[in-house]
């Protein structure tokens, strides 16, 4: 009998028949002992992404009913909470009850209040139908919070299934687990800035005999990041702690987010707009009445990413209007920018327009920080 072989990078079942499906290994690599799939091979050696379709049904099949037998560890990206708390996931998995690893805490300001963020995140999770058991603020990168999380997983009676959207840092976290527990087969998962890297299950054994299973990451709808190219993601996804940028704006002023979108202060008293975006993203302030002309003159050059001549072009921008009219005392709000960060508004009356490529859905939320 032929045993099923999986890619040591992403866990996809290897096959040599169809280059467009996951787990493809070219014939000349097939005889090797532990070949990487083409996708992981290219990613590892050339930093290229080979798009692979993981259809919704296929995803569903992979996670269906896991909640009946497994404790569910939901990994959330603190830089893109709206894109990583998938509202339908708990239905697939079959339980609302989740342990939450809120990853990338290293990107938040040093002085953040962990209790506040935890309470805030619990609120966001409940809104989307989850019943969070416990929330750990972690960084797979700097290892913050990992000992506490790992202790919790060790104490878990059931096997653990790790679920989450693509790009939240699931593979990075699992790699930490692999190192921590010296798993026999020293697989290293392919981690990357590119969405959708983990394609199928990888199992890790804990010292108590329990296992941790990885599941594929699904691409979230309504986000900008899955539309971006590797070189654009390098700029837009922060790699270091974010330095918030404070703009004191008057109504009638505009901020360009490179060439990816724009935020217009349409109406309201002069107030601060505090941007939490990658330190590498160029932000350009101008008058709203000049915005069209500035964009026409500078898109793809001063205003980028995307660079001039990008193939394919990003979808045209769509306008989203947000109206803030506090009934009682003003409360700070975040204007989420669809996966590339957010703007903190102090909650006094304001009308703000956000322009982003068609299909990307920004939203207003209570302030995280
Ligand atoms: P997956 O798709 O969920 O498996 O995510 P990966 O582990 O491949 O990580 C996606 C991206 O997030 C990569 O660029 C990682 O370097 C980055 N990343 C993962 N964990 C952290 C973290 O704790 N902090 C920061 N700043 N970046 C992280």
mmCIF file of C-alpha atoms and ligand atoms in Angstrom:
data_model
loop_
_atom_site.group_PDB
_atom_site.id
_atom_site.type_symbol
_atom_site.label_atom_id
_atom_site.label_comp_id
_atom_site.label_asym_id
_atom_site.label_seq_id
_atom_site.Cartn_x
_atom_site.Cartn_y
_atom_site.Cartn_z
ATOM 1 C CA UNK A 1 0.000 0.000 0.000
ATOM 2 C CA UNK A 2 1.163 3.483 -0.745
ATOM 3 C CA UNK A 3 1.331 5.809 2.242
ATOM 4 C CA UNK A 4 0.047 9.331 1.903
ATOM 5 C CA UNK A 5 2.886 11.813 1.944
ATOM 6 C CA UNK A 6 2.458 15.371 3.110
ATOM 7 C CA UNK A 7 4.488 18.495 2.494
ATOM 8 C CA UNK A 8 6.751 19.232 5.477
ATOM 9 C CA UNK A 9 6.173 22.931 4.836
ATOM 10 C CA UNK A 10 2.420 23.304 4.719
ATOM 11 C CA UNK A 11 0.981 19.854 5.383
ATOM 12 C CA UNK A 12 -0.759 19.541 2.025
ATOM 13 C CA UNK A 13 -1.087 15.988 0.725
ATOM 14 C CA UNK A 14 1.548 15.632 -1.990
ATOM 15 C CA UNK A 15 0.560 14.755 -5.549
ATOM 16 C CA UNK A 16 2.320 14.796 -8.910
ATOM 17 C CA UNK A 17 -0.635 15.100 -11.240
ATOM 18 C CA UNK A 18 -1.930 18.645 -11.227
ATOM 19 C CA UNK A 19 0.331 21.712 -10.912
ATOM 20 C CA UNK A 20 -2.676 23.899 -10.201
ATOM 21 C CA UNK A 21 -3.786 22.007 -7.150
ATOM 22 C CA UNK A 22 -2.263 22.043 -3.694
ATOM 23 C CA UNK A 23 0.570 19.685 -2.820
ATOM 24 C CA UNK A 24 2.009 19.458 -6.341
ATOM 25 C CA UNK A 25 5.526 18.044 -6.617
ATOM 26 C CA UNK A 26 7.232 18.042 -10.027
ATOM 27 C CA UNK A 27 8.018 14.482 -11.245
ATOM 28 C CA UNK A 28 11.787 14.959 -10.911
ATOM 29 C CA UNK A 29 11.400 15.832 -7.224
ATOM 30 C CA UNK A 30 8.929 13.051 -6.471
ATOM 31 C CA UNK A 31 11.555 10.385 -5.633
ATOM 32 C CA UNK A 32 13.223 12.568 -2.992
ATOM 33 C CA UNK A 33 12.778 11.586 0.630
ATOM 34 C CA UNK A 34 10.800 14.582 1.917
ATOM 35 C CA UNK A 35 10.064 16.880 -0.998
ATOM 36 C CA UNK A 36 8.419 20.228 -0.432
ATOM 37 C CA UNK A 37 5.407 20.988 -2.552
ATOM 38 C CA UNK A 38 6.110 23.362 -5.423
ATOM 39 C CA UNK A 39 4.387 26.191 -3.632
ATOM 40 C CA UNK A 40 6.501 25.904 -0.466
ATOM 41 C CA UNK A 41 9.613 25.300 -2.565
ATOM 42 C CA UNK A 42 9.102 28.511 -4.515
ATOM 43 C CA UNK A 43 8.129 30.452 -1.425
ATOM 44 C CA UNK A 44 11.175 29.259 0.451
ATOM 45 C CA UNK A 45 13.720 29.725 -2.327
ATOM 46 C CA UNK A 46 12.386 32.574 -4.395
ATOM 47 C CA UNK A 47 9.793 34.276 -2.199
ATOM 48 C CA UNK A 48 7.214 33.696 -4.927
ATOM 49 C CA UNK A 49 3.620 32.759 -4.369
ATOM 50 C CA UNK A 50 1.982 30.109 -6.440
ATOM 51 C CA UNK A 51 -1.725 30.683 -6.108
ATOM 52 C CA UNK A 52 -3.570 27.583 -5.048
ATOM 53 C CA UNK A 53 -7.291 27.374 -4.751
ATOM 54 C CA UNK A 54 -8.580 26.101 -1.458
ATOM 55 C CA UNK A 55 -12.264 26.173 -2.098
ATOM 56 C CA UNK A 56 -14.673 27.049 0.684
ATOM 57 C CA UNK A 57 -16.122 23.532 0.598
ATOM 58 C CA UNK A 58 -12.698 22.000 0.920
ATOM 59 C CA UNK A 59 -11.974 24.261 3.871
ATOM 60 C CA UNK A 60 -15.238 23.344 5.478
ATOM 61 C CA UNK A 61 -14.485 19.680 5.083
ATOM 62 C CA UNK A 62 -11.151 20.157 6.851
ATOM 63 C CA UNK A 63 -12.533 21.830 9.954
ATOM 64 C CA UNK A 64 -16.067 20.414 10.040
ATOM 65 C CA UNK A 65 -17.121 19.202 13.449
ATOM 66 C CA UNK A 66 -13.676 19.592 15.056
ATOM 67 C CA UNK A 67 -15.353 21.243 18.023
ATOM 68 C CA UNK A 68 -16.958 17.952 19.075
ATOM 69 C CA UNK A 69 -13.635 16.263 19.724
ATOM 70 C CA UNK A 70 -11.106 19.062 20.088
ATOM 71 C CA UNK A 71 -10.495 22.152 22.165
ATOM 72 C CA UNK A 72 -10.394 24.987 19.644
ATOM 73 C CA UNK A 73 -7.520 27.443 19.716
ATOM 74 C CA UNK A 74 -8.523 30.438 17.619
ATOM 75 C CA UNK A 75 -5.567 32.515 16.485
ATOM 76 C CA UNK A 76 -6.424 36.158 15.894
ATOM 77 C CA UNK A 77 -4.227 38.866 14.361
ATOM 78 C CA UNK A 78 -4.293 42.015 16.510
ATOM 79 C CA UNK A 79 -3.310 44.055 13.470
ATOM 80 C CA UNK A 80 -6.366 42.811 11.572
ATOM 81 C CA UNK A 81 -8.999 41.696 14.052
ATOM 82 C CA UNK A 82 -11.907 42.279 11.653
ATOM 83 C CA UNK A 83 -10.196 40.091 9.073
ATOM 84 C CA UNK A 84 -9.287 37.342 11.505
ATOM 85 C CA UNK A 85 -12.414 36.819 13.600
ATOM 86 C CA UNK A 86 -14.362 35.056 10.883
ATOM 87 C CA UNK A 87 -18.061 35.189 11.687
ATOM 88 C CA UNK A 88 -18.934 31.832 10.112
ATOM 89 C CA UNK A 89 -15.993 29.787 11.399
ATOM 90 C CA UNK A 90 -17.662 28.652 14.616
ATOM 91 C CA UNK A 91 -20.515 27.214 12.598
ATOM 92 C CA UNK A 92 -18.128 25.087 10.539
ATOM 93 C CA UNK A 93 -16.159 23.992 13.573
ATOM 94 C CA UNK A 94 -19.330 23.292 15.496
ATOM 95 C CA UNK A 95 -18.593 25.143 18.715
ATOM 96 C CA UNK A 96 -18.627 28.744 19.881
ATOM 97 C CA UNK A 97 -16.307 27.965 22.761
ATOM 98 C CA UNK A 98 -12.712 28.940 21.929
ATOM 99 C CA UNK A 99 -9.390 29.594 23.578
ATOM 100 C CA UNK A 100 -8.000 32.697 21.908
ATOM 101 C CA UNK A 101 -4.392 33.469 21.009
ATOM 102 C CA UNK A 102 -4.316 37.134 20.024
ATOM 103 C CA UNK A 103 -1.080 37.313 18.069
ATOM 104 C CA UNK A 104 1.316 40.123 17.034
ATOM 105 C CA UNK A 105 1.047 42.010 20.328
ATOM 106 C CA UNK A 106 4.623 43.128 19.582
ATOM 107 C CA UNK A 107 3.186 45.598 17.055
ATOM 108 C CA UNK A 108 1.134 47.516 19.614
ATOM 109 C CA UNK A 109 2.522 50.462 21.583
ATOM 110 C CA UNK A 110 4.639 49.421 24.559
ATOM 111 C CA UNK A 111 2.263 51.233 26.922
ATOM 112 C CA UNK A 112 -0.881 49.338 25.869
ATOM 113 C CA UNK A 113 -3.210 48.110 28.593
ATOM 114 C CA UNK A 114 -3.513 44.323 28.233
ATOM 115 C CA UNK A 115 -6.667 44.087 30.336
ATOM 116 C CA UNK A 116 -8.407 46.650 28.193
ATOM 117 C CA UNK A 117 -7.398 44.938 24.976
ATOM 118 C CA UNK A 118 -8.506 41.565 26.301
ATOM 119 C CA UNK A 119 -11.919 42.941 27.311
ATOM 120 C CA UNK A 120 -12.239 44.712 23.972
ATOM 121 C CA UNK A 121 -11.387 41.566 22.039
ATOM 122 C CA UNK A 122 -13.860 39.491 24.040
ATOM 123 C CA UNK A 123 -16.516 42.028 23.039
ATOM 124 C CA UNK A 124 -15.559 41.741 19.350
ATOM 125 C CA UNK A 125 -15.594 37.941 19.541
ATOM 126 C CA UNK A 126 -18.995 37.797 21.227
ATOM 127 C CA UNK A 127 -20.434 40.129 18.609
ATOM 128 C CA UNK A 128 -19.401 37.592 15.990
ATOM 129 C CA UNK A 129 -20.892 34.643 17.805
ATOM 130 C CA UNK A 130 -17.904 33.267 19.714
ATOM 131 C CA UNK A 131 -17.802 32.337 23.369
ATOM 132 C CA UNK A 132 -14.181 32.991 24.355
ATOM 133 C CA UNK A 133 -12.998 30.920 27.297
ATOM 134 C CA UNK A 134 -9.713 32.714 27.786
ATOM 135 C CA UNK A 135 -7.703 35.255 25.783
ATOM 136 C CA UNK A 136 -3.895 35.207 25.622
ATOM 137 C CA UNK A 137 -2.084 38.200 24.176
ATOM 138 C CA UNK A 138 0.923 36.714 22.469
ATOM 139 C CA UNK A 139 3.653 37.303 19.967
ATOM 140 C CA UNK A 140 4.893 34.326 18.013
ATOM 141 C CA UNK A 141 7.717 36.618 16.964
ATOM 142 C CA UNK A 142 8.976 37.976 20.304
ATOM 143 C CA UNK A 143 7.568 35.023 22.310
ATOM 144 C CA UNK A 144 5.562 37.282 24.614
ATOM 145 C CA UNK A 145 2.800 35.343 26.359
ATOM 146 C CA UNK A 146 3.818 31.968 24.937
ATOM 147 C CA UNK A 147 4.674 30.234 28.259
ATOM 148 C CA UNK A 148 1.205 31.022 29.628
ATOM 149 C CA UNK A 149 -0.507 29.857 26.460
ATOM 150 C CA UNK A 150 1.522 26.639 26.278
ATOM 151 C CA UNK A 151 0.732 25.851 29.917
ATOM 152 C CA UNK A 152 -2.934 26.245 29.149
ATOM 153 C CA UNK A 153 -2.652 23.889 26.182
ATOM 154 C CA UNK A 154 -0.773 21.308 28.250
ATOM 155 C CA UNK A 155 -3.515 21.391 30.870
ATOM 156 C CA UNK A 156 -6.172 20.832 28.213
ATOM 157 C CA UNK A 157 -7.795 17.386 28.417
ATOM 158 C CA UNK A 158 -8.873 17.251 24.800
ATOM 159 C CA UNK A 159 -6.616 17.398 21.757
ATOM 160 C CA UNK A 160 -6.247 20.946 20.475
ATOM 161 C CA UNK A 161 -7.132 22.153 16.987
ATOM 162 C CA UNK A 162 -5.633 25.436 15.868
ATOM 163 C CA UNK A 163 -7.906 27.451 13.607
ATOM 164 C CA UNK A 164 -7.736 30.920 12.138
ATOM 165 C CA UNK A 165 -7.713 33.040 9.035
ATOM 166 C CA UNK A 166 -4.747 33.040 6.673
ATOM 167 C CA UNK A 167 -1.797 35.173 7.712
ATOM 168 C CA UNK A 168 -2.613 35.563 11.407
ATOM 169 C CA UNK A 169 0.658 33.834 12.361
ATOM 170 C CA UNK A 170 -0.625 30.327 12.902
ATOM 171 C CA UNK A 171 2.440 28.685 11.368
ATOM 172 C CA UNK A 172 4.783 30.921 13.351
ATOM 173 C CA UNK A 173 2.994 29.903 16.540
ATOM 174 C CA UNK A 174 3.084 26.218 15.638
ATOM 175 C CA UNK A 175 6.786 26.473 14.897
ATOM 176 C CA UNK A 176 7.262 27.786 18.433
ATOM 177 C CA UNK A 177 5.313 24.807 19.721
ATOM 178 C CA UNK A 178 7.422 22.436 17.650
ATOM 179 C CA UNK A 179 10.619 23.894 19.066
ATOM 180 C CA UNK A 180 9.253 23.951 22.613
ATOM 181 C CA UNK A 181 8.247 20.290 22.605
ATOM 182 C CA UNK A 182 11.065 18.969 20.428
ATOM 183 C CA UNK A 183 8.732 17.137 18.123
ATOM 184 C CA UNK A 184 10.395 14.037 16.677
ATOM 185 C CA UNK A 185 9.858 14.875 13.073
ATOM 186 C CA UNK A 186 11.375 18.309 12.990
ATOM 187 C CA UNK A 187 9.050 19.787 10.483
ATOM 188 C CA UNK A 188 9.174 23.516 10.093
ATOM 189 C CA UNK A 189 6.092 25.015 8.664
ATOM 190 C CA UNK A 190 6.423 27.445 5.836
ATOM 191 C CA UNK A 191 5.694 30.863 7.263
ATOM 192 C CA UNK A 192 5.222 33.809 5.084
ATOM 193 C CA UNK A 193 3.723 37.209 4.797
ATOM 194 C CA UNK A 194 1.596 35.851 2.015
ATOM 195 C CA UNK A 195 -1.925 34.788 2.785
ATOM 196 C CA UNK A 196 -2.992 31.198 2.573
ATOM 197 C CA UNK A 197 0.255 29.390 3.255
ATOM 198 C CA UNK A 198 -0.914 26.548 5.460
ATOM 199 C CA UNK A 199 -2.960 24.241 3.299
ATOM 200 C CA UNK A 200 -3.721 21.162 5.354
ATOM 201 C CA UNK A 201 -3.283 19.537 8.723
ATOM 202 C CA UNK A 202 -0.015 19.112 10.595
ATOM 203 C CA UNK A 203 -0.012 17.290 13.937
ATOM 204 C CA UNK A 204 2.231 18.079 16.902
ATOM 205 C CA UNK A 205 2.488 15.858 20.004
ATOM 206 C CA UNK A 206 2.518 17.513 23.440
ATOM 207 C CA UNK A 207 4.347 15.936 26.412
ATOM 208 C CA UNK A 208 1.065 14.865 28.022
ATOM 209 C CA UNK A 209 0.351 12.657 25.035
ATOM 210 C CA UNK A 210 -2.219 15.096 23.648
ATOM 211 C CA UNK A 211 -1.905 16.454 20.173
ATOM 212 C CA UNK A 212 -2.168 19.822 18.512
ATOM 213 C CA UNK A 213 -3.500 19.812 14.954
ATOM 214 C CA UNK A 214 -3.080 22.625 12.506
ATOM 215 C CA UNK A 215 -5.798 23.473 10.013
ATOM 216 C CA UNK A 216 -5.620 25.540 6.842
ATOM 217 C CA UNK A 217 -6.100 29.285 7.043
ATOM 218 C CA UNK A 218 -9.004 30.651 5.104
ATOM 219 C CA UNK A 219 -8.807 33.970 3.268
ATOM 220 C CA UNK A 220 -11.071 36.524 4.913
ATOM 221 C CA UNK A 221 -13.571 38.364 2.716
ATOM 222 C CA UNK A 222 -13.609 42.148 2.471
ATOM 223 C CA UNK A 223 -9.939 42.666 3.191
ATOM 224 C CA UNK A 224 -7.292 44.454 1.185
ATOM 225 C CA UNK A 225 -4.351 42.174 2.000
ATOM 226 C CA UNK A 226 -5.337 39.175 -0.170
ATOM 227 C CA UNK A 227 -5.316 41.541 -3.170
ATOM 228 C CA UNK A 228 -1.766 42.720 -2.582
ATOM 229 C CA UNK A 229 1.489 41.556 -4.156
ATOM 230 C CA UNK A 230 4.421 40.330 -2.051
ATOM 231 C CA UNK A 231 6.368 43.578 -2.459
ATOM 232 C CA UNK A 232 3.293 45.560 -1.432
ATOM 233 C CA UNK A 233 2.697 43.404 1.613
ATOM 234 C CA UNK A 234 6.291 44.063 2.654
ATOM 235 C CA UNK A 235 5.412 47.721 2.982
ATOM 236 C CA UNK A 236 1.877 47.445 4.304
ATOM 237 C CA UNK A 237 2.190 44.692 6.921
ATOM 238 C CA UNK A 238 4.196 46.077 9.840
ATOM 239 C CA UNK A 239 7.247 44.199 10.939
ATOM 240 C CA UNK A 240 8.105 46.486 13.860
ATOM 241 C CA UNK A 241 6.152 48.138 16.647
ATOM 242 C CA UNK A 242 3.825 50.688 15.090
ATOM 243 C CA UNK A 243 4.617 54.338 15.768
ATOM 244 C CA UNK A 244 1.169 55.947 15.799
ATOM 245 C CA UNK A 245 1.044 58.991 13.520
ATOM 246 C CA UNK A 246 -1.008 61.901 14.795
ATOM 247 C CA UNK A 247 -2.579 64.323 12.326
ATOM 248 C CA UNK A 248 -4.508 67.337 13.613
ATOM 249 C CA UNK A 249 -7.047 67.679 10.835
ATOM 250 C CA UNK A 250 -9.588 70.302 9.853
ATOM 251 C CA UNK A 251 -12.689 69.399 7.929
ATOM 252 C CA UNK A 252 -11.759 69.518 4.249
ATOM 253 C CA UNK A 253 -8.465 67.670 4.621
ATOM 254 C CA UNK A 254 -7.466 64.305 3.196
ATOM 255 C CA UNK A 255 -4.904 61.662 4.063
ATOM 256 C CA UNK A 256 -3.648 59.370 1.289
ATOM 257 C CA UNK A 257 -2.577 55.896 2.397
ATOM 258 C CA UNK A 258 0.147 55.519 -0.201
ATOM 259 C CA UNK A 259 -1.960 54.875 -3.290
ATOM 260 C CA UNK A 260 -4.098 52.240 -1.616
ATOM 261 C CA UNK A 261 -6.822 54.465 -0.336
ATOM 262 C CA UNK A 262 -7.704 57.740 1.233
ATOM 263 C CA UNK A 263 -9.403 59.143 4.340
ATOM 264 C CA UNK A 264 -11.341 62.423 4.009
ATOM 265 C CA UNK A 265 -12.387 64.518 6.974
ATOM 266 C CA UNK A 266 -15.655 65.826 5.545
ATOM 267 C CA UNK A 267 -17.324 67.578 8.459
ATOM 268 C CA UNK A 268 -16.622 68.350 12.119
ATOM 269 C CA UNK A 269 -14.445 70.363 14.500
ATOM 270 C CA UNK A 270 -10.679 70.248 14.167
ATOM 271 C CA UNK A 271 -9.561 66.992 15.787
ATOM 272 C CA UNK A 272 -6.759 64.426 15.893
ATOM 273 C CA UNK A 273 -6.737 61.484 13.469
ATOM 274 C CA UNK A 274 -4.294 58.928 14.857
ATOM 275 C CA UNK A 275 -3.054 56.444 12.268
ATOM 276 C CA UNK A 276 -2.008 52.916 13.176
ATOM 277 C CA UNK A 277 -0.493 51.706 9.936
ATOM 278 C CA UNK A 278 2.879 50.223 9.007
ATOM 279 C CA UNK A 279 5.721 52.675 9.674
ATOM 280 C CA UNK A 280 6.782 51.982 6.083
ATOM 281 C CA UNK A 281 3.527 53.190 4.530
ATOM 282 C CA UNK A 282 3.755 56.685 3.077
ATOM 283 C CA UNK A 283 0.921 58.944 4.229
ATOM 284 C CA UNK A 284 0.280 62.174 2.336
ATOM 285 C CA UNK A 285 -1.863 65.011 3.685
ATOM 286 C CA UNK A 286 -3.608 67.383 1.324
ATOM 287 C CA UNK A 287 -6.741 69.480 0.874
ATOM 288 C CA UNK A 288 -9.806 67.481 0.022
ATOM 289 C CA UNK A 289 -10.690 69.761 -2.880
ATOM 290 C CA UNK A 290 -7.300 69.009 -4.411
ATOM 291 C CA UNK A 291 -7.346 65.274 -3.691
ATOM 292 C CA UNK A 292 -8.477 64.157 -7.165
ATOM 293 C CA UNK A 293 -5.822 66.236 -8.872
ATOM 294 C CA UNK A 294 -3.090 65.116 -6.468
ATOM 295 C CA UNK A 295 -4.059 61.493 -7.031
ATOM 296 C CA UNK A 296 -4.105 61.876 -10.811
ATOM 297 C CA UNK A 297 -0.673 63.514 -10.766
ATOM 298 C CA UNK A 298 1.094 61.270 -8.255
ATOM 299 C CA UNK A 299 -0.532 57.834 -8.226
ATOM 300 C CA UNK A 300 1.943 55.013 -8.631
ATOM 301 C CA UNK A 301 4.911 57.302 -7.931
ATOM 302 C CA UNK A 302 4.718 59.491 -4.792
ATOM 303 C CA UNK A 303 1.468 57.793 -3.854
ATOM 304 C CA UNK A 304 2.330 54.121 -3.664
ATOM 305 C CA UNK A 305 1.965 51.196 -3.313
ATOM 306 C CA UNK A 306 0.680 50.161 -5.791
ATOM 307 C CA UNK A 307 3.490 51.151 -8.137
ATOM 308 C CA UNK A 308 2.842 52.594 -11.571
ATOM 309 C CA UNK A 309 2.013 49.936 -14.151
ATOM 310 C CA UNK A 310 0.995 47.308 -11.612
ATOM 311 C CA UNK A 311 -0.362 44.180 -13.242
ATOM 312 C CA UNK A 312 -3.174 43.539 -12.659
ATOM 313 C CA UNK A 313 -4.347 46.965 -11.478
ATOM 314 C CA UNK A 314 -6.127 47.035 -8.118
ATOM 315 C CA UNK A 315 -9.901 47.505 -8.323
ATOM 316 C CA UNK A 316 -11.117 51.106 -8.478
ATOM 317 C CA UNK A 317 -11.779 52.823 -5.151
ATOM 318 C CA UNK A 318 -15.210 52.885 -3.569
ATOM 319 C CA UNK A 319 -16.331 55.480 -1.030
ATOM 320 C CA UNK A 320 -17.594 54.475 2.415
ATOM 321 C CA UNK A 321 -19.134 57.199 4.587
ATOM 322 C CA UNK A 322 -18.948 57.084 8.392
ATOM 323 C CA UNK A 323 -20.967 59.427 10.564
ATOM 324 C CA UNK A 324 -20.097 59.824 14.230
ATOM 325 C CA UNK A 325 -22.796 61.471 16.360
ATOM 326 C CA UNK A 326 -22.316 60.536 19.996
ATOM 327 C CA UNK A 327 -25.494 60.487 22.037
ATOM 328 C CA UNK A 328 -23.735 60.830 25.394
ATOM 329 C CA UNK A 329 -20.074 61.527 26.126
ATOM 330 C CA UNK A 330 -17.823 60.963 23.112
ATOM 331 C CA UNK A 331 -16.089 57.576 23.041
ATOM 332 C CA UNK A 332 -12.995 56.894 21.005
ATOM 333 C CA UNK A 333 -13.573 54.878 17.841
ATOM 334 C CA UNK A 334 -11.336 53.065 15.395
ATOM 335 C CA UNK A 335 -11.946 53.321 11.720
ATOM 336 C CA UNK A 336 -10.683 49.964 10.493
ATOM 337 C CA UNK A 337 -9.018 50.264 7.072
ATOM 338 C CA UNK A 338 -9.710 46.792 5.745
ATOM 339 C CA UNK A 339 -6.539 45.016 6.820
ATOM 340 C CA UNK A 340 -3.853 47.691 6.595
ATOM 341 C CA UNK A 341 -4.444 49.257 10.013
ATOM 342 C CA UNK A 342 -6.872 51.734 11.506
ATOM 343 C CA UNK A 343 -7.452 55.396 12.382
ATOM 344 C CA UNK A 344 -8.396 56.376 15.939
ATOM 345 C CA UNK A 345 -11.006 59.126 16.166
ATOM 346 C CA UNK A 346 -11.751 60.773 19.492
ATOM 347 C CA UNK A 347 -15.493 60.291 19.120
ATOM 348 C CA UNK A 348 -16.696 63.896 18.790
ATOM 349 C CA UNK A 349 -19.118 64.524 15.909
ATOM 350 C CA UNK A 350 -17.530 63.909 12.525
ATOM 351 C CA UNK A 351 -18.280 62.777 9.008
ATOM 352 C CA UNK A 352 -15.436 60.788 7.463
ATOM 353 C CA UNK A 353 -15.164 59.220 4.016
ATOM 354 C CA UNK A 354 -12.881 56.260 3.416
ATOM 355 C CA UNK A 355 -11.882 55.266 -0.129
ATOM 356 C CA UNK A 356 -10.520 51.763 -0.676
ATOM 357 C CA UNK A 357 -10.390 49.337 -3.627
ATOM 358 C CA UNK A 358 -13.760 47.859 -4.514
ATOM 359 C CA UNK A 359 -14.549 44.808 -2.415
ATOM 360 C CA UNK A 360 -12.684 45.996 0.657
ATOM 361 C CA UNK A 361 -15.001 46.772 3.576
ATOM 362 C CA UNK A 362 -13.770 49.221 6.232
ATOM 363 C CA UNK A 363 -15.760 49.496 9.441
ATOM 364 C CA UNK A 364 -16.167 51.584 12.566
ATOM 365 C CA UNK A 365 -15.477 49.823 15.862
ATOM 366 C CA UNK A 366 -14.940 50.730 19.517
ATOM 367 C CA UNK A 367 -11.313 51.804 20.053
ATOM 368 C CA UNK A 368 -8.903 48.970 20.781
ATOM 369 C CA UNK A 369 -6.191 50.969 22.550
HETATM 370 P P1 LIG B 1 -0.297 31.825 8.875
HETATM 371 O O1 LIG B 1 -0.733 32.088 7.473
HETATM 372 O O2 LIG B 1 -1.383 32.116 9.851
HETATM 373 O O3 LIG B 1 0.312 30.489 9.096
HETATM 374 O O4 LIG B 1 0.794 32.938 9.221
HETATM 375 P P2 LIG B 1 2.404 32.942 9.235
HETATM 376 O O5 LIG B 1 2.931 32.251 10.447
HETATM 377 O O6 LIG B 1 2.895 32.509 7.907
HETATM 378 O O7 LIG B 1 2.639 34.503 9.462
HETATM 379 C C1 LIG B 1 2.096 35.475 8.597
HETATM 380 C C2 LIG B 1 2.922 36.736 8.680
HETATM 381 O O8 LIG B 1 2.814 37.309 9.981
HETATM 382 C C3 LIG B 1 4.425 36.526 8.465
HETATM 383 O O9 LIG B 1 4.933 37.658 7.784
HETATM 384 C C4 LIG B 1 4.991 36.462 9.859
HETATM 385 O O10 LIG B 1 6.333 36.863 9.912
HETATM 386 C C5 LIG B 1 4.094 37.451 10.571
HETATM 387 N N1 LIG B 1 3.980 37.141 11.997
HETATM 388 C C6 LIG B 1 3.647 35.955 12.558
HETATM 389 N N2 LIG B 1 3.635 36.050 13.897
HETATM 390 C C7 LIG B 1 3.959 37.327 14.201
HETATM 391 C C8 LIG B 1 4.097 38.075 15.418
HETATM 392 O O11 LIG B 1 3.933 37.582 16.532
HETATM 393 N N3 LIG B 1 4.426 39.392 15.279
HETATM 394 C C9 LIG B 1 4.617 39.987 14.083
HETATM 395 N N4 LIG B 1 4.936 41.278 14.071
HETATM 396 N N5 LIG B 1 4.488 39.325 12.931
HETATM 397 C C10 LIG B 1 4.170 38.026 12.980
#
